[in-house]
Coordinates of C-alpha atoms (C1' of nucleotides) in Angstrom, one line a residue:
Chain N
M147 CA 29.7 3.4 8.2
T148 CA 27.4 3.1 10.3
V149 CA 24.2 3.3 7.7
R150 CA 21.9 6.6 8.1
V151 CA 18.6 6.6 6.2
R152 CA 15.8 9.8 5.5
F153 CA 12.9 9.6 4.9
P154 CA 11.6 13.2 3.4
P155 CA 8.0 14.0 3.3
S156 CA 6.3 17.0 2.0
P157 CA 3.9 18.8 4.1
T158 CA 1.6 19.1 1.3
G159 CA -0.9 17.0 3.2
E160 CA -3.0 13.8 4.7
P161 CA 0.1 11.1 4.5
H162 CA -1.3 8.2 2.5
V163 CA -0.3 4.5 2.7
G164 CA 2.9 4.8 -0.6
N165 CA 4.7 7.5 1.3
L166 CA 3.7 5.7 5.3
R167 CA 4.9 2.8 3.0
T168 CA 8.8 4.5 2.1
A169 CA 9.1 5.7 5.8
L170 CA 8.5 1.7 6.7
F171 CA 11.2 0.8 4.9
N172 CA 13.8 2.8 4.5
W173 CA 12.8 2.8 9.2
L174 CA 13.4 -0.9 8.8
F175 CA 16.0 -0.5 7.3
A176 CA 17.7 1.5 9.4
R177 CA 17.1 -0.3 12.4
H178 CA 18.0 -4.0 10.5
H179 CA 21.3 -1.6 10.3
G180 CA 21.6 -0.4 13.2
G181 CA 21.2 2.5 12.3
T182 CA 19.9 6.0 12.1
F183 CA 16.2 7.2 10.9
I184 CA 15.4 10.2 10.5
L185 CA 12.5 12.5 9.9
R186 CA 13.6 16.2 7.2
I187 CA 10.0 17.3 6.1
E188 CA 10.6 19.1 2.9
D189 CA 8.6 22.3 2.7
T190 CA 10.8 24.0 0.3
D191 CA 7.6 25.0 -1.9
R192 CA 5.7 27.3 -0.3
D193 CA 2.9 27.4 -1.9
R194 CA 2.4 24.1 -1.7
V195 CA 3.1 23.8 2.0
V196 CA -0.7 23.2 4.0
P197 CA -0.2 23.9 7.6
G198 CA -1.3 20.8 9.9
A199 CA 0.1 18.6 7.1
M200 CA 3.5 18.2 8.9
E201 CA 1.7 17.1 12.3
A202 CA -0.1 15.0 10.1
I203 CA 2.9 13.0 8.7
M204 CA 4.3 12.5 12.5
D205 CA 1.2 11.5 13.9
A206 CA 0.6 8.7 11.3
L207 CA 5.0 7.9 11.5
L208 CA 4.1 7.6 15.3
W209 CA 1.0 5.5 14.7
L210 CA 3.8 2.7 12.6
G211 CA 5.3 3.0 16.3
L212 CA 7.5 4.1 12.9
H213 CA 9.9 6.7 15.6
W214 CA 12.8 9.5 14.5
D215 CA 16.5 9.4 15.4
E216 CA 17.2 13.0 14.3
G217 CA 14.7 15.1 12.9
P218 CA 11.4 17.9 14.3
D219 CA 10.7 16.5 18.2
P220 CA 7.5 15.6 18.3
Q221 CA 6.8 17.5 21.4
D222 CA 8.1 20.7 19.9
P223 CA 7.9 20.6 15.8
T224 CA 10.0 23.8 16.3
H225 CA 12.6 22.0 17.8
D226 CA 15.3 19.6 16.5
I227 CA 16.0 16.1 18.1
G228 CA 20.1 15.1 16.1
P229 CA 23.4 16.9 15.6
Y230 CA 22.0 17.8 12.0
G231 CA 19.4 20.0 12.5
P232 CA 17.7 21.7 11.1
Y233 CA 15.4 19.1 9.9
V234 CA 12.7 21.3 8.2
Q235 CA 14.7 22.9 4.6
S236 CA 12.8 26.4 5.8
R237 CA 15.2 26.6 8.4
R238 CA 18.0 26.1 6.3
L239 CA 17.7 28.6 3.9
P240 CA 21.2 29.8 3.6
I241 CA 22.9 26.9 3.5
Y242 CA 21.6 25.6 -0.4
Q243 CA 22.5 30.1 -0.6
R244 CA 25.6 29.9 -0.4
Y245 CA 26.1 26.0 -2.0
A246 CA 24.2 27.0 -4.6
Q247 CA 26.9 30.9 -4.7
E248 CA 29.4 28.1 -4.3
L249 CA 28.3 25.4 -7.4
V250 CA 28.0 29.2 -9.9
E251 CA 31.4 30.6 -8.8
A252 CA 33.3 27.0 -9.2
G253 CA 31.4 27.5 -12.6
H254 CA 28.9 24.5 -13.0
A255 CA 25.8 27.5 -12.5
Y256 CA 24.5 29.8 -13.8
Y257 CA 22.0 31.9 -13.3
C258 CA 18.7 32.6 -15.4
Y259 CA 16.8 35.8 -16.4
C260 CA 14.7 33.9 -18.3
P261 CA 10.7 35.1 -17.4
P262 CA 7.7 32.3 -17.3
E263 CA 6.3 33.5 -20.5
R264 CA 9.2 33.0 -22.5
L265 CA 9.8 29.5 -20.7
E266 CA 6.7 28.4 -21.8
Q267 CA 6.8 29.8 -24.5
V268 CA 10.0 27.6 -24.9
R269 CA 8.3 24.6 -23.7
K270 CA 5.5 24.9 -26.4
E271 CA 8.0 25.4 -29.5
M272 CA 9.9 21.8 -27.8
V273 CA 6.6 20.4 -28.0
R274 CA 5.1 21.4 -31.3
Q275 CA 8.8 20.3 -32.5
K276 CA 7.9 17.2 -31.1
L277 CA 10.8 16.8 -29.2
P278 CA 11.5 16.8 -25.2
P279 CA 9.9 20.2 -22.9
R280 CA 13.3 22.2 -21.9
Y281 CA 15.1 25.2 -21.6
D282 CA 16.9 25.9 -25.0
R283 CA 19.3 27.2 -22.7
H284 CA 19.4 30.7 -23.1
C285 CA 21.2 31.9 -20.2
R286 CA 23.8 30.4 -20.6
Y287 CA 25.3 31.3 -23.7
L288 CA 25.1 35.5 -22.2
T289 CA 28.6 37.3 -22.1
D290 CA 29.4 38.9 -19.3
D291 CA 28.2 42.3 -21.1
Q292 CA 24.6 41.6 -21.6
R293 CA 25.2 40.0 -17.3
R294 CA 25.5 42.8 -16.2
E295 CA 23.0 44.5 -18.3
L296 CA 20.0 41.7 -17.2
E297 CA 22.1 42.7 -13.7
E298 CA 21.6 46.2 -13.3
K299 CA 18.2 46.2 -14.4
G300 CA 17.8 43.9 -10.8
L301 CA 15.6 40.7 -13.3
P302 CA 14.5 38.3 -10.1
R303 CA 17.0 35.2 -11.3
V304 CA 17.3 32.0 -10.6
V305 CA 20.0 29.2 -9.9
R306 CA 20.5 26.6 -13.1
F307 CA 23.0 23.7 -12.9
K308 CA 24.8 23.9 -16.1
T309 CA 24.1 20.1 -16.9
P310 CA 27.0 18.1 -19.0
L311 CA 26.2 18.4 -22.9
A312 CA 27.2 14.6 -23.6
G313 CA 27.9 12.4 -22.0
E314 CA 26.3 9.4 -20.2
T315 CA 25.7 9.6 -16.5
S316 CA 24.9 6.2 -14.3
F317 CA 24.3 5.2 -11.4
Y318 CA 24.1 1.5 -9.7
D319 CA 20.6 1.1 -8.0
L320 CA 20.3 -1.7 -4.5
I321 CA 17.4 -2.9 -6.4
R322 CA 17.4 -3.0 -10.2
G323 CA 21.4 -2.6 -10.9
T324 CA 22.3 -0.3 -13.2
I325 CA 21.0 2.3 -15.0
T326 CA 22.4 5.4 -17.5
V327 CA 21.4 8.2 -18.8
K328 CA 22.3 10.3 -21.9
N329 CA 23.4 13.6 -19.9
E330 CA 21.9 15.5 -23.6
T331 CA 18.7 13.6 -22.4
L332 CA 18.6 16.2 -19.3
D333 CA 18.3 20.1 -19.3
D334 CA 19.6 21.8 -17.1
F335 CA 17.2 22.4 -14.3
I336 CA 16.7 25.4 -11.7
L337 CA 18.4 24.3 -8.7
L338 CA 17.6 27.5 -6.7
K339 CA 14.3 29.7 -7.1
S340 CA 14.0 33.7 -7.6
D341 CA 12.3 33.5 -3.5
G342 CA 15.6 32.3 -2.6
Y343 CA 14.6 28.5 -1.9
P344 CA 15.8 25.5 -3.2
V345 CA 14.2 23.3 -5.4
Y346 CA 14.2 19.8 -4.4
H347 CA 17.2 18.1 -6.3
L348 CA 19.6 21.4 -4.8
A349 CA 18.0 21.4 -0.7
S350 CA 18.5 17.7 -1.3
V351 CA 21.8 16.5 -2.5
V352 CA 22.7 19.4 -0.7
D353 CA 20.8 18.1 3.3
D354 CA 21.8 14.3 2.4
H355 CA 25.5 15.6 2.2
L356 CA 25.3 17.5 5.1
M357 CA 23.3 15.1 7.2
S358 CA 25.7 12.3 5.6
I359 CA 23.3 10.7 4.9
T360 CA 24.1 6.9 3.5
H361 CA 21.4 4.8 1.9
V362 CA 18.5 7.2 -0.5
L363 CA 15.2 4.8 0.0
R364 CA 12.4 6.2 -2.1
G365 CA 9.8 5.4 -4.6
E366 CA 11.3 4.5 -7.6
E367 CA 9.5 7.5 -9.5
W368 CA 12.5 9.4 -8.7
I369 CA 14.8 7.0 -10.4
P370 CA 14.3 9.9 -13.5
S371 CA 16.1 12.7 -11.9
T372 CA 18.5 10.5 -9.9
P373 CA 21.2 11.0 -12.6
R374 CA 20.9 15.0 -11.8
H375 CA 21.8 14.5 -8.8
I376 CA 24.6 11.8 -9.5
L377 CA 25.7 14.4 -11.5
L378 CA 25.5 16.7 -8.2
Y379 CA 27.5 15.4 -6.3
Q380 CA 29.5 15.2 -8.9
A381 CA 29.9 18.9 -9.2
F382 CA 30.3 19.2 -5.6
R383 CA 33.1 16.8 -5.6
W384 CA 30.5 15.0 -3.1
Q385 CA 30.4 10.9 -2.4
P386 CA 27.2 10.3 -3.1
P387 CA 25.1 7.9 -1.0
H388 CA 23.5 4.6 -1.9
F389 CA 20.8 5.1 -4.3
A390 CA 17.2 2.1 -4.0
H391 CA 14.0 3.2 -6.3
L392 CA 11.9 1.2 -4.0
P393 CA 8.4 -0.1 -6.2
M394 CA 5.9 2.1 -6.3
I395 CA 2.3 1.5 -4.7
L396 CA -0.6 1.6 -7.2
G397 CA -4.6 1.7 -6.5
P398 CA -6.6 0.1 -7.3
D399 CA -6.9 1.0 -11.1
K400 CA -3.0 0.5 -11.4
A401 CA -2.5 3.7 -11.3
K402 CA 0.0 6.3 -8.5
L403 CA -1.6 5.7 -5.9
S404 CA -2.3 10.2 -5.1
K405 CA -5.1 12.7 -3.7
R406 CA -7.4 10.8 -6.0
H407 CA -7.6 7.7 -3.7
G408 CA -8.3 9.9 -1.1
D409 CA -9.6 6.4 1.6
M410 CA -5.9 5.3 0.8
S411 CA -4.6 8.3 3.2
V412 CA -2.9 7.2 6.7
R413 CA -6.5 9.4 8.5
E414 CA -8.7 7.7 6.2
L415 CA -7.3 4.0 7.4
K416 CA -7.2 5.3 11.1
G417 CA -10.4 5.9 11.0
K418 CA -12.6 3.6 10.0
G419 CA -10.3 1.2 12.4
Y420 CA -7.6 -0.2 11.3
L421 CA -5.2 -1.1 13.4
P422 CA -1.8 0.3 13.5
Q423 CA 0.1 -3.3 13.5
A424 CA -2.0 -5.1 10.6
L425 CA -1.3 -2.1 7.9
F426 CA 2.7 -2.6 9.5
N427 CA 2.9 -6.4 8.2
F428 CA 0.7 -5.5 4.8
L429 CA 3.3 -2.5 4.3
G430 CA 5.8 -4.5 5.1
L431 CA 4.5 -7.4 2.9
L432 CA 4.0 -5.1 -0.2
G433 CA 6.9 -4.8 -2.0
W434 CA 9.1 -6.7 0.0
S435 CA 8.4 -10.6 1.7
L436 CA 10.3 -13.1 4.0
D437 CA 9.8 -16.6 2.1
D438 CA 7.8 -18.4 0.7
H439 CA 5.0 -18.5 2.9
T440 CA 4.9 -16.6 6.2
E441 CA 2.4 -13.7 6.2
I442 CA 2.0 -12.8 9.8
I443 CA 4.9 -11.8 11.0
S444 CA 5.9 -9.0 13.8
Q445 CA 7.7 -5.2 14.5
E446 CA 10.7 -8.1 15.6
T447 CA 11.1 -10.7 12.3
F448 CA 10.5 -7.9 10.3
I449 CA 13.8 -5.9 11.5
R450 CA 15.5 -8.8 12.4
H451 CA 14.9 -10.3 8.0
F452 CA 14.0 -6.8 6.6
D453 CA 16.9 -6.2 3.8
L454 CA 16.3 -5.0 0.5
D455 CA 17.8 -8.0 -1.8
R456 CA 13.6 -9.1 -1.3
I457 CA 12.9 -6.2 -2.5
S458 CA 10.7 -6.4 -6.1
P459 CA 11.3 -4.5 -7.9
S460 CA 7.5 -4.1 -10.0
P461 CA 4.8 -2.4 -8.2
A462 CA 2.0 -3.6 -6.2
I463 CA -1.5 -3.0 -6.3
F464 CA -2.8 -2.1 -3.0
N465 CA -5.5 -4.6 -2.6
I466 CA -7.7 -3.8 0.7
E467 CA -9.0 -7.1 0.6
K468 CA -6.0 -8.9 2.2
L469 CA -5.7 -5.7 4.4
N470 CA -9.3 -7.0 5.7
W471 CA -8.8 -10.1 7.0
M472 CA -4.8 -9.4 8.2
N473 CA -6.6 -6.9 9.6
G474 CA -9.1 -8.8 11.8
V475 CA -6.2 -11.8 12.8
Y476 CA -4.6 -8.8 14.6
I477 CA -8.7 -8.0 16.1
R478 CA -8.9 -11.5 16.9
S479 CA -5.0 -11.8 18.4
L480 CA -6.1 -9.5 21.5
S481 CA -7.7 -9.2 24.6
Q482 CA -10.6 -8.0 25.0
D483 CA -9.2 -5.4 27.5
E484 CA -7.1 -4.3 25.3
L485 CA -10.3 -5.5 22.5
A486 CA -12.7 -2.3 24.2
S487 CA -11.2 0.0 25.2
L488 CA -9.4 0.2 21.6
L489 CA -13.7 0.0 20.0
E490 CA -15.0 2.7 23.4
P491 CA -13.9 5.0 20.8
F492 CA -15.4 4.6 17.9
F493 CA -19.1 3.7 20.0
S494 CA -19.3 6.7 22.4
R495 CA -18.7 8.5 18.1
R496 CA -21.2 7.6 16.7
L497 CA -23.8 6.9 20.1
G498 CA -22.3 9.0 22.8
S499 CA -19.9 7.5 26.1
V500 CA -20.9 3.9 26.2
N501 CA -21.1 1.8 29.3
V502 CA -17.3 0.7 28.9
D503 CA -18.4 -3.1 31.2
L504 CA -21.5 -3.7 28.2
L505 CA -18.8 -3.2 25.9
K506 CA -15.7 -5.3 27.5
Q507 CA -19.1 -8.4 28.6
A508 CA -20.0 -6.7 24.1
V509 CA -16.8 -8.3 23.3
P510 CA -16.2 -11.9 23.3
L511 CA -19.3 -11.8 20.6
I512 CA -17.7 -9.9 18.4
Q513 CA -14.3 -10.4 17.2
E514 CA -14.7 -13.0 15.4
R515 CA -16.5 -11.0 13.3
I516 CA -14.8 -7.8 12.9
K517 CA -12.5 -7.1 10.2
T518 CA -12.4 -3.5 11.5
L519 CA -13.4 -1.6 14.7
E520 CA -16.1 0.8 12.5
E521 CA -17.9 -2.4 11.5
A522 CA -18.1 -4.0 15.2
V523 CA -20.8 -0.6 16.2
A524 CA -23.1 -1.4 13.7
M525 CA -22.8 -5.2 14.2
A526 CA -23.3 -4.3 18.8
A527 CA -25.0 -1.0 18.6
F528 CA -28.4 -3.0 20.4
V529 CA -26.8 -4.0 23.0
F530 CA -26.0 -0.1 23.7
L531 CA -29.5 1.1 22.1
P532 CA -32.1 1.5 24.6
G533 CA -35.8 1.1 23.3
T534 CA -36.6 -0.9 20.1
M535 CA -35.0 -2.1 16.8
E536 CA -35.6 -0.3 13.9
Y537 CA -36.0 -2.7 10.5
S538 CA -39.1 -4.0 8.6
V539 CA -41.8 -6.4 8.9
Q540 CA -41.1 -8.0 5.7
E541 CA -37.0 -8.4 7.1
L542 CA -38.8 -10.0 10.4
L543 CA -41.1 -11.8 8.3
G544 CA -38.5 -13.2 6.8
K545 CA -39.5 -15.6 4.1
A546 CA -40.5 -18.2 6.9
F547 CA -43.0 -16.6 8.2
A548 CA -43.9 -14.2 4.7
Q549 CA -46.6 -16.5 4.3
R550 CA -48.0 -16.8 7.5
P551 CA -47.2 -14.0 10.4
Q552 CA -50.4 -14.9 12.5
E553 CA -48.0 -17.7 13.2
A554 CA -45.5 -15.9 13.7
R555 CA -47.1 -13.1 16.4
T556 CA -47.6 -16.0 18.3
A557 CA -44.7 -17.9 18.4
L558 CA -43.8 -14.1 19.4
E559 CA -46.3 -13.8 22.2
A560 CA -45.8 -17.5 23.5
A561 CA -42.4 -16.2 23.4
C562 CA -43.1 -13.3 25.7
S563 CA -45.1 -15.0 28.5
R564 CA -41.9 -17.7 28.6
L565 CA -39.2 -15.0 29.3
E566 CA -41.0 -12.3 32.4
G567 CA -41.1 -16.3 33.6
L568 CA -37.5 -16.4 34.3
E569 CA -36.0 -16.4 37.0
V570 CA -31.7 -17.1 35.7
W571 CA -31.1 -14.9 32.6
D572 CA -28.2 -16.8 31.2
A573 CA -27.5 -17.8 27.3
Q574 CA -27.9 -21.2 28.5
T575 CA -30.9 -21.0 30.5
L576 CA -32.0 -18.8 28.0
E577 CA -31.6 -21.2 25.5
E578 CA -32.3 -24.3 26.4
S579 CA -36.1 -22.5 27.0
M580 CA -36.6 -21.3 23.5
R581 CA -34.9 -24.4 22.1
T582 CA -37.8 -26.3 23.5
L583 CA -40.6 -23.5 23.3
A584 CA -39.5 -23.5 19.5
Q585 CA -40.5 -27.7 19.9
R586 CA -44.0 -26.8 21.5
L587 CA -44.5 -24.5 18.8
G588 CA -43.7 -27.7 16.4
L589 CA -40.9 -24.0 15.1
R590 CA -37.8 -25.3 13.2
T591 CA -35.7 -23.9 15.8
G592 CA -34.1 -22.0 12.6
D593 CA -37.0 -19.9 11.6
F594 CA -38.0 -19.3 15.6
F595 CA -34.7 -17.6 16.7
M596 CA -34.5 -16.1 12.8
L597 CA -37.8 -14.3 14.1
L598 CA -36.3 -13.6 17.9
R599 CA -33.1 -12.3 16.6
V600 CA -34.5 -9.1 14.4
A601 CA -37.1 -8.5 16.9
I602 CA -33.6 -7.6 19.5
T603 CA -31.1 -6.3 17.2
G604 CA -32.9 -5.8 14.5
R605 CA -31.2 -7.4 11.4
T606 CA -30.8 -10.7 10.3
V607 CA -27.8 -10.7 11.0
S608 CA -26.2 -10.2 14.4
P609 CA -23.4 -12.0 17.6
P610 CA -24.5 -15.5 18.9
L611 CA -28.9 -15.0 19.9
F612 CA -28.7 -15.9 23.3
Q613 CA -25.4 -14.2 24.2
S614 CA -26.7 -11.1 22.5
M615 CA -29.9 -11.5 24.6
Q616 CA -27.7 -12.4 27.9
L617 CA -26.0 -8.5 27.1
V618 CA -29.9 -6.7 26.3
G619 CA -31.2 -7.8 29.7
K620 CA -34.8 -9.0 30.2
E621 CA -36.2 -6.1 30.7
R622 CA -35.2 -4.1 26.6
T623 CA -35.9 -8.2 25.3
L624 CA -38.8 -8.4 26.5
L625 CA -39.9 -4.8 25.8
R626 CA -38.6 -5.1 22.6
L627 CA -40.3 -8.6 21.5
R628 CA -43.6 -6.8 22.1
D629 CA -43.4 -4.2 19.3
A630 CA -42.8 -6.5 17.6
V631 CA -45.8 -8.7 18.0
R632 CA -47.7 -4.5 18.6
R633 CA -46.4 -4.9 14.1
L634 CA -48.0 -8.4 13.4
C635 CA -51.5 -6.7 14.7
Chain P
rG163 C1' 7.5 13.4 -28.3
rC164 C1' 11.3 11.6 -25.5
rC165 C1' 14.0 9.5 -21.3
rC166 C1' 14.1 6.0 -17.4
rC167 C1' 11.6 1.4 -14.7
rC168 C1' 8.3 -2.7 -15.1
rG169 C1' 5.9 -7.8 -16.7
rU170 C1' 4.4 -15.4 -12.6
rC171 C1' -3.3 -16.8 -11.1
rG172 C1' -8.3 -11.5 -10.5
rU173 C1' -4.5 -9.2 -6.7
rC174 C1' 0.1 -9.8 -2.4
rU175 C1' 4.1 -12.4 -3.7
rA176 C1' 7.7 -18.1 -3.6
rG177 C1' 11.5 -18.7 -8.3
rA178 C1' 18.4 -16.6 -8.7
rG179 C1' 18.5 -24.2 -15.5
rG180 C1' 17.3 -29.3 -13.8
rC181 C1' 13.1 -30.0 -6.4
rC182 C1' 8.3 -25.8 -11.4
rC183 C1' 3.3 -29.5 -16.6
rA184 C1' 5.1 -23.4 -11.0
rG185 C1' 4.4 -22.7 -4.2
rG186 C1' 1.9 -19.9 -0.1
rA187 C1' -1.7 -15.7 0.7
rC188 C1' -6.2 -13.1 0.3
rG189 C1' -10.3 -13.1 -2.6
rC190 C1' -14.0 -16.5 -5.0
rC191 C1' -16.6 -22.1 -4.5
rA192 C1' -18.5 -26.0 -2.5
rC193 C1' -18.8 -29.3 1.5
rC194 C1' -17.8 -29.9 7.0
rC195 C1' -19.0 -27.3 11.7
rU196 C1' -24.0 -23.7 12.6
rU197 C1' -29.6 -20.0 15.7
rU198 C1' -28.2 -15.9 11.1
rC199 C1' -22.9 -14.4 9.9
rA200 C1' -18.6 -14.7 11.3
rA201 C1' -14.5 -17.8 12.9
rG202 C1' -11.9 -22.2 12.2
rG203 C1' -11.4 -27.3 9.1
rU204 C1' -11.6 -29.5 4.7
rG205 C1' -11.2 -29.7 -0.5
rG206 C1' -12.0 -27.1 -5.7
rA207 C1' -10.8 -23.7 -10.2
rA208 C1' -7.5 -19.6 -10.4
rA209 C1' -1.2 -17.9 -13.7
rU210 C1' 0.6 -21.9 -21.8
rC211 C1' 5.2 -17.8 -16.1
rG212 C1' 2.6 -11.3 -21.7
rC213 C1' 4.8 -12.6 -27.1
rG214 C1' 8.7 -13.7 -30.6
rG215 C1' 13.2 -15.8 -30.9
rG216 C1' 17.7 -17.5 -30.2
rU217 C1' 21.4 -20.3 -25.6
rU218 C1' 21.6 -25.3 -23.7
rC219 C1' 21.0 -32.2 -22.6
rG220 C1' 17.3 -28.4 -19.9
rA221 C1' 14.7 -22.2 -19.1
rA222 C1' 10.2 -18.4 -15.4
rU223 C1' 15.1 -18.7 -14.9
rC224 C1' 20.5 -15.6 -19.4
rC225 C1' 20.3 -13.2 -23.9
rC226 C1' 17.7 -10.3 -28.1
rG227 C1' 13.8 -8.1 -30.7
rC228 C1' 8.6 -6.8 -30.0
rC229 C1' 4.4 -5.4 -27.7
rG230 C1' 1.5 -4.3 -22.9
rG231 C1' 1.7 -1.3 -18.3
rG232 C1' 3.5 2.7 -15.2
rG233 C1' 6.8 6.7 -13.7
rG234 C1' 8.8 11.4 -15.4
rC235 C1' 10.7 15.4 -18.4
rA236 C1' 7.5 22.3 -13.9
rC237 C1' 11.0 28.7 -10.9
rC238 C1' 6.6 20.6 -7.4
rA239 C1' 7.8 17.8 -4.4

RNA sequence: GCCCCCGUCGUCUAGAGGCCCAGGACGCCACCCUUUCAAGGUGGAAAUCGCGGGUUCGAAUCCCGCCGGGGGCACCA
């Protein structure tokens, strides 16, 4: 039997790394086993559906390189790819209604006419008695006459599952082993809402069966509802798929990742300049390991080795520091041209369109200094900015010249006249020239260079000075040095 | 309140009875390199394997209890 797995997001907002990790593990599992990876959109809650969210999810998957074999067509999401469609649940309503009806007829489900207010009341009363807040099964025991009467009133109704009152339900989790729950702790959950839409439990069980899903790999927050799903499979007389509940990804506060952790959204990460390869690698190691020492792992290697037996059952905190490091590793592995073209949009967004050729030349100066693409802008802006830089006199003088600003001025003036006469303007010449000048002035090279650095780049931390000067060019370099002199008058 | 899951350095993890007075990685500290910052190199601090009982010649690894953390309990997924 070939493996068929699915990633079933609900389009209710920005996808975050937790969602993406689930998608990644499903994708890796499918690829490793030569199986099929399916994208299914679970949009059965009309109130929570956010316009554009479905597109955002698809963009995130594509960005990471997780292409699906079946699901909405990325070119045109109103169409489907694959033989088991539609893959958007709101387009499958009649199917769920038919199966709900079947369950009612088979005596596994019943209509419930209880208004929300009554349910609320019941729940409150349960809590007051320190009992789990559950439905009291009122409508389960309606007589035929009562039922007919309510039916004639035309009251809105839902379909509820007739959960067995006794016994227990268990399933084998591929990561955690057997998990058993007493049926008496379960209630008669809703299958079909009064608006005719199915609830998750029904929709996912029906679809997983109809789509021949073999393995359900989902977050561990689903463990408590899996017994209900098992009960549904039994009621339908269907063979349930295998289950594996993945460890959750937690925020730094050790709580489940949610909208509250806004910076963990894929859009945010992409916007800050994390590379998809880095995120892929990082996420792949959150709950899974290749061995006891390998950290940088190619997509091919992941596919070759990924399996469920090396997934850890315990939750993991999303450690952005490690992602930063890993992103730096991947940035350094890029070619000059690749990095330049990735950097281009970040620069032009902040500085207006930039000279791509100049950017390409600037890449070697920043490549090993950045952890995210976004950082490059602040680090290399001085290369592209016209005119003088912004900084304080205090920064310019630093500790070395704080007590002797006149010496700093003299040094800068000397640098100006020395540089003016320079015929060749490359890093090597500049360095030789400035080194001898520092010696002549009796200044420590470090102190003197820092003066130049702040004047030319506007910062006390910058890429190597002379390569920077080379890129900035003679004209702007002199302009900025003279400006620095002026500030010291 | 009830049910379920989880528990090895701050964090991600290796470990499936002796190879472990616990290995790797991020981060942190120091030194080297060095015009700043990085990158790179070398070294270091950092887990009494949540706690307490067993089982065993021997336990991070098996069993029990406890504690702690998290998740679930909707006409949300």
